[in-house]
mmCIF file of C-alpha atoms in Angstrom:
data_model
loop_
_atom_site.group_PDB
_atom_site.id
_atom_site.type_symbol
_atom_site.label_atom_id
_atom_site.label_comp_id
_atom_site.label_asym_id
_atom_site.label_seq_id
_atom_site.Cartn_x
_atom_site.Cartn_y
_atom_site.Cartn_z
ATOM 1 C CA ASN A 15 125.098 134.510 57.647
ATOM 2 C CA ALA A 16 125.203 132.889 53.852
ATOM 3 C CA GLY A 17 124.389 129.251 55.048
ATOM 4 C CA VAL A 18 125.870 126.688 52.600
ATOM 5 C CA THR A 19 127.167 128.331 49.375
ATOM 6 C CA GLN A 20 128.308 126.480 46.174
ATOM 7 C CA THR A 21 129.917 127.316 43.316
ATOM 8 C CA PRO A 22 129.641 127.592 40.196
ATOM 9 C CA LYS A 23 125.697 127.431 39.975
ATOM 10 C CA PHE A 24 126.086 126.295 36.296
ATOM 11 C CA GLN A 25 128.875 124.082 34.470
ATOM 12 C CA VAL A 26 128.546 122.391 31.064
ATOM 13 C CA LEU A 27 131.781 119.775 30.327
ATOM 14 C CA LYS A 28 132.822 117.801 27.431
ATOM 15 C CA THR A 29 133.310 114.280 28.073
ATOM 16 C CA GLY A 30 136.369 113.377 29.676
ATOM 17 C CA GLN A 31 136.986 117.017 31.255
ATOM 18 C CA SER A 32 137.366 117.508 35.000
ATOM 19 C CA MET A 33 136.200 119.992 37.395
ATOM 20 C CA THR A 34 135.884 120.655 41.132
ATOM 21 C CA LEU A 35 132.484 121.961 42.714
ATOM 22 C CA GLN A 36 133.345 124.196 45.926
ATOM 23 C CA CYS A 37 131.040 123.876 48.757
ATOM 24 C CA ALA A 38 131.510 126.203 52.047
ATOM 25 C CA GLN A 39 129.569 126.361 55.093
ATOM 26 C CA ASP A 40 129.610 129.145 57.730
ATOM 27 C CA MET A 41 127.556 127.692 60.416
ATOM 28 C CA ASN A 42 130.502 125.748 62.120
ATOM 29 C CA HIS A 43 128.925 122.511 61.191
ATOM 30 C CA ASN A 44 130.904 119.252 61.866
ATOM 31 C CA SER A 45 129.425 117.253 59.131
ATOM 32 C CA MET A 46 129.019 117.815 55.502
ATOM 33 C CA TYR A 47 127.431 116.195 52.322
ATOM 34 C CA TRP A 48 127.403 115.992 48.797
ATOM 35 C CA TYR A 49 124.227 114.570 46.814
ATOM 36 C CA ARG A 50 123.147 114.208 43.458
ATOM 37 C CA GLN A 51 119.309 114.852 42.406
ATOM 38 C CA ASP A 52 118.164 113.110 39.372
ATOM 39 C CA PRO A 53 114.475 113.262 37.986
ATOM 40 C CA GLY A 54 112.345 110.778 39.763
ATOM 41 C CA MET A 55 115.369 109.522 41.954
ATOM 42 C CA GLY A 56 115.268 111.863 44.925
ATOM 43 C CA LEU A 57 118.814 112.694 46.469
ATOM 44 C CA ARG A 58 121.493 110.352 46.527
ATOM 45 C CA LEU A 59 124.405 110.792 48.650
ATOM 46 C CA ILE A 60 127.469 110.896 46.986
ATOM 47 C CA TYR A 61 130.269 111.172 49.996
ATOM 48 C CA TYR A 62 130.050 112.593 53.006
ATOM 49 C CA SER A 63 132.314 113.977 55.819
ATOM 50 C CA ALA A 64 131.482 113.613 59.639
ATOM 51 C CA SER A 65 134.250 115.853 60.740
ATOM 52 C CA GLU A 66 137.539 117.746 59.517
ATOM 53 C CA GLY A 67 139.742 115.065 57.867
ATOM 54 C CA THR A 68 137.726 112.261 57.464
ATOM 55 C CA THR A 69 135.595 111.442 54.356
ATOM 56 C CA ASP A 70 133.475 108.409 53.421
ATOM 57 C CA LYS A 71 131.466 106.958 50.611
ATOM 58 C CA GLY A 72 127.760 106.984 50.094
ATOM 59 C CA GLU A 73 125.479 105.523 47.781
ATOM 60 C CA VAL A 74 126.901 106.314 44.350
ATOM 61 C CA PRO A 75 130.613 107.545 45.056
ATOM 62 C CA ASN A 76 132.115 105.785 41.792
ATOM 63 C CA GLY A 77 133.671 108.601 39.447
ATOM 64 C CA TYR A 78 134.010 111.224 42.093
ATOM 65 C CA ASN A 79 136.113 112.111 44.875
ATOM 66 C CA VAL A 80 136.013 114.593 47.773
ATOM 67 C CA SER A 81 138.254 116.604 49.852
ATOM 68 C CA ARG A 82 137.381 118.328 53.482
ATOM 69 C CA LEU A 83 139.832 120.883 53.221
ATOM 70 C CA ASN A 84 138.910 122.151 56.557
ATOM 71 C CA LYS A 85 135.962 122.748 58.834
ATOM 72 C CA ARG A 86 134.309 125.174 56.395
ATOM 73 C CA GLU A 87 135.163 123.800 53.163
ATOM 74 C CA PHE A 88 134.198 120.232 51.222
ATOM 75 C CA SER A 89 134.861 120.087 47.556
ATOM 76 C CA LEU A 90 133.716 117.585 44.870
ATOM 77 C CA ARG A 91 135.932 116.692 42.191
ATOM 78 C CA LEU A 92 135.031 114.820 38.778
ATOM 79 C CA GLU A 93 137.975 113.620 37.461
ATOM 80 C CA SER A 94 136.794 112.254 33.933
ATOM 81 C CA ALA A 95 133.180 113.536 33.556
ATOM 82 C CA ALA A 96 130.931 111.321 31.657
ATOM 83 C CA PRO A 97 127.344 112.137 30.259
ATOM 84 C CA SER A 98 125.824 109.620 33.237
ATOM 85 C CA GLN A 99 127.061 112.307 35.723
ATOM 86 C CA THR A 100 124.970 115.054 34.257
ATOM 87 C CA SER A 101 122.568 116.179 37.317
ATOM 88 C CA VAL A 102 122.203 118.685 39.993
ATOM 89 C CA TYR A 103 124.596 118.577 42.651
ATOM 90 C CA PHE A 104 124.151 119.404 46.306
ATOM 91 C CA CYS A 105 125.925 120.265 49.509
ATOM 92 C CA ALA A 106 124.785 120.176 52.946
ATOM 93 C CA SER A 107 126.052 120.401 56.222
ATOM 94 C CA SER A 108 124.611 119.562 59.888
ATOM 95 C CA GLU A 109 125.939 120.610 63.026
ATOM 96 C CA SER A 110 127.205 117.381 64.911
ATOM 97 C CA SER A 111 129.284 114.472 63.958
ATOM 98 C CA GLY A 112 127.212 111.869 63.937
ATOM 99 C CA LEU A 113 123.470 112.664 65.229
ATOM 100 C CA SER A 114 120.838 111.407 62.912
ATOM 101 C CA THR A 115 118.557 113.504 64.374
ATOM 102 C CA ASP A 116 120.595 116.640 62.778
ATOM 103 C CA THR A 117 118.658 118.627 60.006
ATOM 104 C CA GLN A 118 120.723 119.017 57.314
ATOM 105 C CA TYR A 119 121.110 122.732 55.364
ATOM 106 C CA PHE A 120 121.236 122.384 51.830
ATOM 107 C CA GLY A 121 123.182 124.703 49.375
ATOM 108 C CA PRO A 122 121.499 126.087 46.158
ATOM 109 C CA GLY A 123 122.933 123.467 43.881
ATOM 110 C CA THR A 124 125.152 123.238 40.792
ATOM 111 C CA ARG A 125 123.499 122.270 37.719
ATOM 112 C CA LEU A 126 125.961 120.308 35.471
ATOM 113 C CA THR A 127 125.643 118.998 31.923
ATOM 114 C CA VAL A 128 128.109 116.921 30.793
ATOM 115 C CA LEU A 129 128.082 116.180 26.827
ATOM 116 C CA ALA B 23 118.090 98.548 55.180
ATOM 117 C CA GLN B 24 115.471 101.211 55.082
ATOM 118 C CA SER B 25 113.414 102.962 52.137
ATOM 119 C CA VAL B 26 110.736 105.773 51.695
ATOM 120 C CA THR B 27 108.055 105.767 49.116
ATOM 121 C CA GLN B 28 106.160 108.658 47.791
ATOM 122 C CA LEU B 29 103.740 107.435 45.367
ATOM 123 C CA ASP B 30 102.451 110.518 43.952
ATOM 124 C CA SER B 31 104.965 112.373 41.763
ATOM 125 C CA GLN B 32 102.712 115.139 41.361
ATOM 126 C CA VAL B 33 99.695 116.547 43.203
ATOM 127 C CA PRO B 34 97.960 119.619 41.651
ATOM 128 C CA VAL B 35 95.196 121.201 43.869
ATOM 129 C CA PHE B 36 93.321 124.287 44.172
ATOM 130 C CA GLU B 37 94.323 127.232 46.091
ATOM 131 C CA GLU B 38 92.653 127.187 49.615
ATOM 132 C CA ALA B 39 91.639 123.611 49.080
ATOM 133 C CA PRO B 40 93.125 121.164 51.668
ATOM 134 C CA VAL B 41 96.254 118.536 50.521
ATOM 135 C CA GLU B 42 97.738 115.400 51.819
ATOM 136 C CA LEU B 43 101.100 114.512 50.615
ATOM 137 C CA ARG B 44 101.748 110.424 51.045
ATOM 138 C CA CYS B 45 104.963 109.274 52.637
ATOM 139 C CA ASN B 46 105.403 105.285 53.684
ATOM 140 C CA TYR B 47 108.618 104.056 54.754
ATOM 141 C CA SER B 48 110.271 100.530 55.540
ATOM 142 C CA SER B 49 112.446 99.980 58.510
ATOM 143 C CA SER B 50 113.171 96.922 60.531
ATOM 144 C CA VAL B 51 113.894 99.328 63.524
ATOM 145 C CA SER B 52 112.741 102.605 64.843
ATOM 146 C CA VAL B 53 112.838 105.516 62.526
ATOM 147 C CA TYR B 54 113.166 109.306 62.657
ATOM 148 C CA LEU B 55 111.239 110.827 59.666
ATOM 149 C CA PHE B 56 111.848 114.144 57.839
ATOM 150 C CA TRP B 57 109.516 116.339 55.536
ATOM 151 C CA TYR B 58 111.857 118.797 53.492
ATOM 152 C CA VAL B 59 110.604 121.408 51.053
ATOM 153 C CA GLN B 60 112.562 122.221 47.856
ATOM 154 C CA TYR B 61 111.291 125.779 46.058
ATOM 155 C CA PRO B 62 112.091 126.619 42.554
ATOM 156 C CA ASN B 63 115.753 126.652 41.938
ATOM 157 C CA GLN B 64 116.845 126.511 45.782
ATOM 158 C CA GLY B 65 118.322 123.744 47.958
ATOM 159 C CA LEU B 66 115.954 121.673 50.287
ATOM 160 C CA GLN B 67 115.049 122.979 53.552
ATOM 161 C CA LEU B 68 113.680 121.318 56.517
ATOM 162 C CA LEU B 69 109.775 121.668 56.891
ATOM 163 C CA LEU B 70 109.191 119.061 60.063
ATOM 164 C CA LYS B 71 110.757 116.145 61.598
ATOM 165 C CA TYR B 72 109.439 113.571 63.782
ATOM 166 C CA LEU B 73 112.154 112.145 66.407
ATOM 167 C CA SER B 74 109.850 110.750 69.455
ATOM 168 C CA GLY B 75 106.920 111.769 71.615
ATOM 169 C CA SER B 76 103.967 113.194 70.048
ATOM 170 C CA THR B 77 103.147 111.334 66.500
ATOM 171 C CA LEU B 78 101.677 114.749 65.421
ATOM 172 C CA VAL B 79 104.231 117.468 64.426
ATOM 173 C CA GLU B 80 103.894 120.865 63.184
ATOM 174 C CA SER B 81 105.552 123.471 60.963
ATOM 175 C CA ILE B 82 105.213 127.000 61.427
ATOM 176 C CA ASN B 83 103.729 127.740 57.801
ATOM 177 C CA GLY B 84 100.582 125.397 58.395
ATOM 178 C CA PHE B 85 101.883 121.873 57.389
ATOM 179 C CA GLU B 86 101.516 118.892 59.922
ATOM 180 C CA ALA B 87 102.406 115.366 59.556
ATOM 181 C CA GLU B 88 101.459 112.565 61.714
ATOM 182 C CA PHE B 89 103.287 109.381 62.383
ATOM 183 C CA ASN B 90 101.838 106.206 62.095
ATOM 184 C CA LYS B 91 103.951 103.296 63.005
ATOM 185 C CA SER B 92 101.165 100.759 62.469
ATOM 186 C CA GLN B 93 101.020 101.892 58.773
ATOM 187 C CA THR B 94 104.628 102.816 58.584
ATOM 188 C CA SER B 95 103.342 106.113 57.206
ATOM 189 C CA PHE B 96 104.309 109.899 57.356
ATOM 190 C CA HIS B 97 101.848 111.903 55.614
ATOM 191 C CA LEU B 98 101.945 115.531 55.182
ATOM 192 C CA ARG B 99 98.754 117.654 55.571
ATOM 193 C CA LYS B 100 97.751 121.230 54.925
ATOM 194 C CA PRO B 101 94.000 122.223 55.474
ATOM 195 C CA SER B 102 94.280 125.123 53.099
ATOM 196 C CA VAL B 103 96.798 125.784 50.734
ATOM 197 C CA HIS B 104 98.445 128.961 49.119
ATOM 198 C CA ILE B 105 100.164 129.437 45.958
ATOM 199 C CA SER B 106 103.420 129.909 47.839
ATOM 200 C CA ASP B 107 103.585 126.218 48.880
ATOM 201 C CA THR B 108 104.102 125.440 45.282
ATOM 202 C CA ALA B 109 107.288 123.705 45.686
ATOM 203 C CA GLU B 110 108.664 119.875 45.603
ATOM 204 C CA TYR B 111 108.290 117.802 49.156
ATOM 205 C CA PHE B 112 110.625 115.123 50.034
ATOM 206 C CA CYS B 113 110.208 112.606 52.502
ATOM 207 C CA ALA B 114 113.284 110.951 54.482
ATOM 208 C CA VAL B 115 114.072 108.353 56.890
ATOM 209 C CA THR B 116 116.924 107.581 59.053
ATOM 210 C CA ARG B 117 117.504 105.409 62.257
ATOM 211 C CA PRO B 118 118.585 106.299 65.421
ATOM 212 C CA GLY B 119 122.572 105.619 66.909
ATOM 213 C CA GLY B 120 124.988 107.973 65.977
ATOM 214 C CA TYR B 121 125.574 108.752 62.136
ATOM 215 C CA GLN B 122 122.867 106.898 59.991
ATOM 216 C CA LYS B 123 122.146 107.480 55.971
ATOM 217 C CA VAL B 124 119.427 109.493 55.455
ATOM 218 C CA THR B 125 117.338 108.044 52.908
ATOM 219 C CA PHE B 126 115.056 110.383 50.677
ATOM 220 C CA GLY B 127 112.119 109.642 48.727
ATOM 221 C CA THR B 128 111.600 110.433 45.149
ATOM 222 C CA GLY B 129 109.849 113.607 45.651
ATOM 223 C CA THR B 130 106.255 115.108 45.252
ATOM 224 C CA LYS B 131 105.543 118.078 43.276
ATOM 225 C CA LEU B 132 102.776 120.610 44.601
ATOM 226 C CA GLN B 133 101.159 122.192 42.115
ATOM 227 C CA VAL B 134 98.800 125.089 43.564
ATOM 228 C CA ILE B 135 96.500 126.191 40.893
ATOM 229 C CA PRO B 136 94.750 129.858 41.498
#
């Protein structure tokens, strides 16, 4: 039982390049999330998916797209990376499709640097 | 709208001393409150949460937090810290009623000094 896994762990991009961050969970959770963590700003929600086939914008969605490929996988794509997207990205999941009481389970993060 | 404030960005404390990490929230409706911990180079993991009932909630590793509605606070305490408690601690708030966005605080880095 690996929990939430993310790939890659580290990535360096040049401005304008694209890439996809992968996330998978093996806990049969319905909801999945993408956050970014920046110094002094805590975690900010980029996108979330309450169930397979649905996605919704979070607090900072500009410059990102997501795909809920199936119940297990939720990917985050940067189409044209910008230095402002340098951050640590966390994927998380929670059991239900819409209970705010749920605990969120986080992956280990992807450290992205955009030059 | 809801918000959460963690005024202390860093808290140094000697091993075996007590510690309090402060968290204040703002919301016009009832809230659920969480403390998450992030150990170096890891993702966040739940430490404890308040949903309803007893205002004092405890974690398995000796931390406790008390929900204080009148002061809109949810401070985290431990009577005696260990080196292994060195981590960053995030307070988070959400509201009842289906899916509600979780708002995280900016985090407090606890540094336990030997």
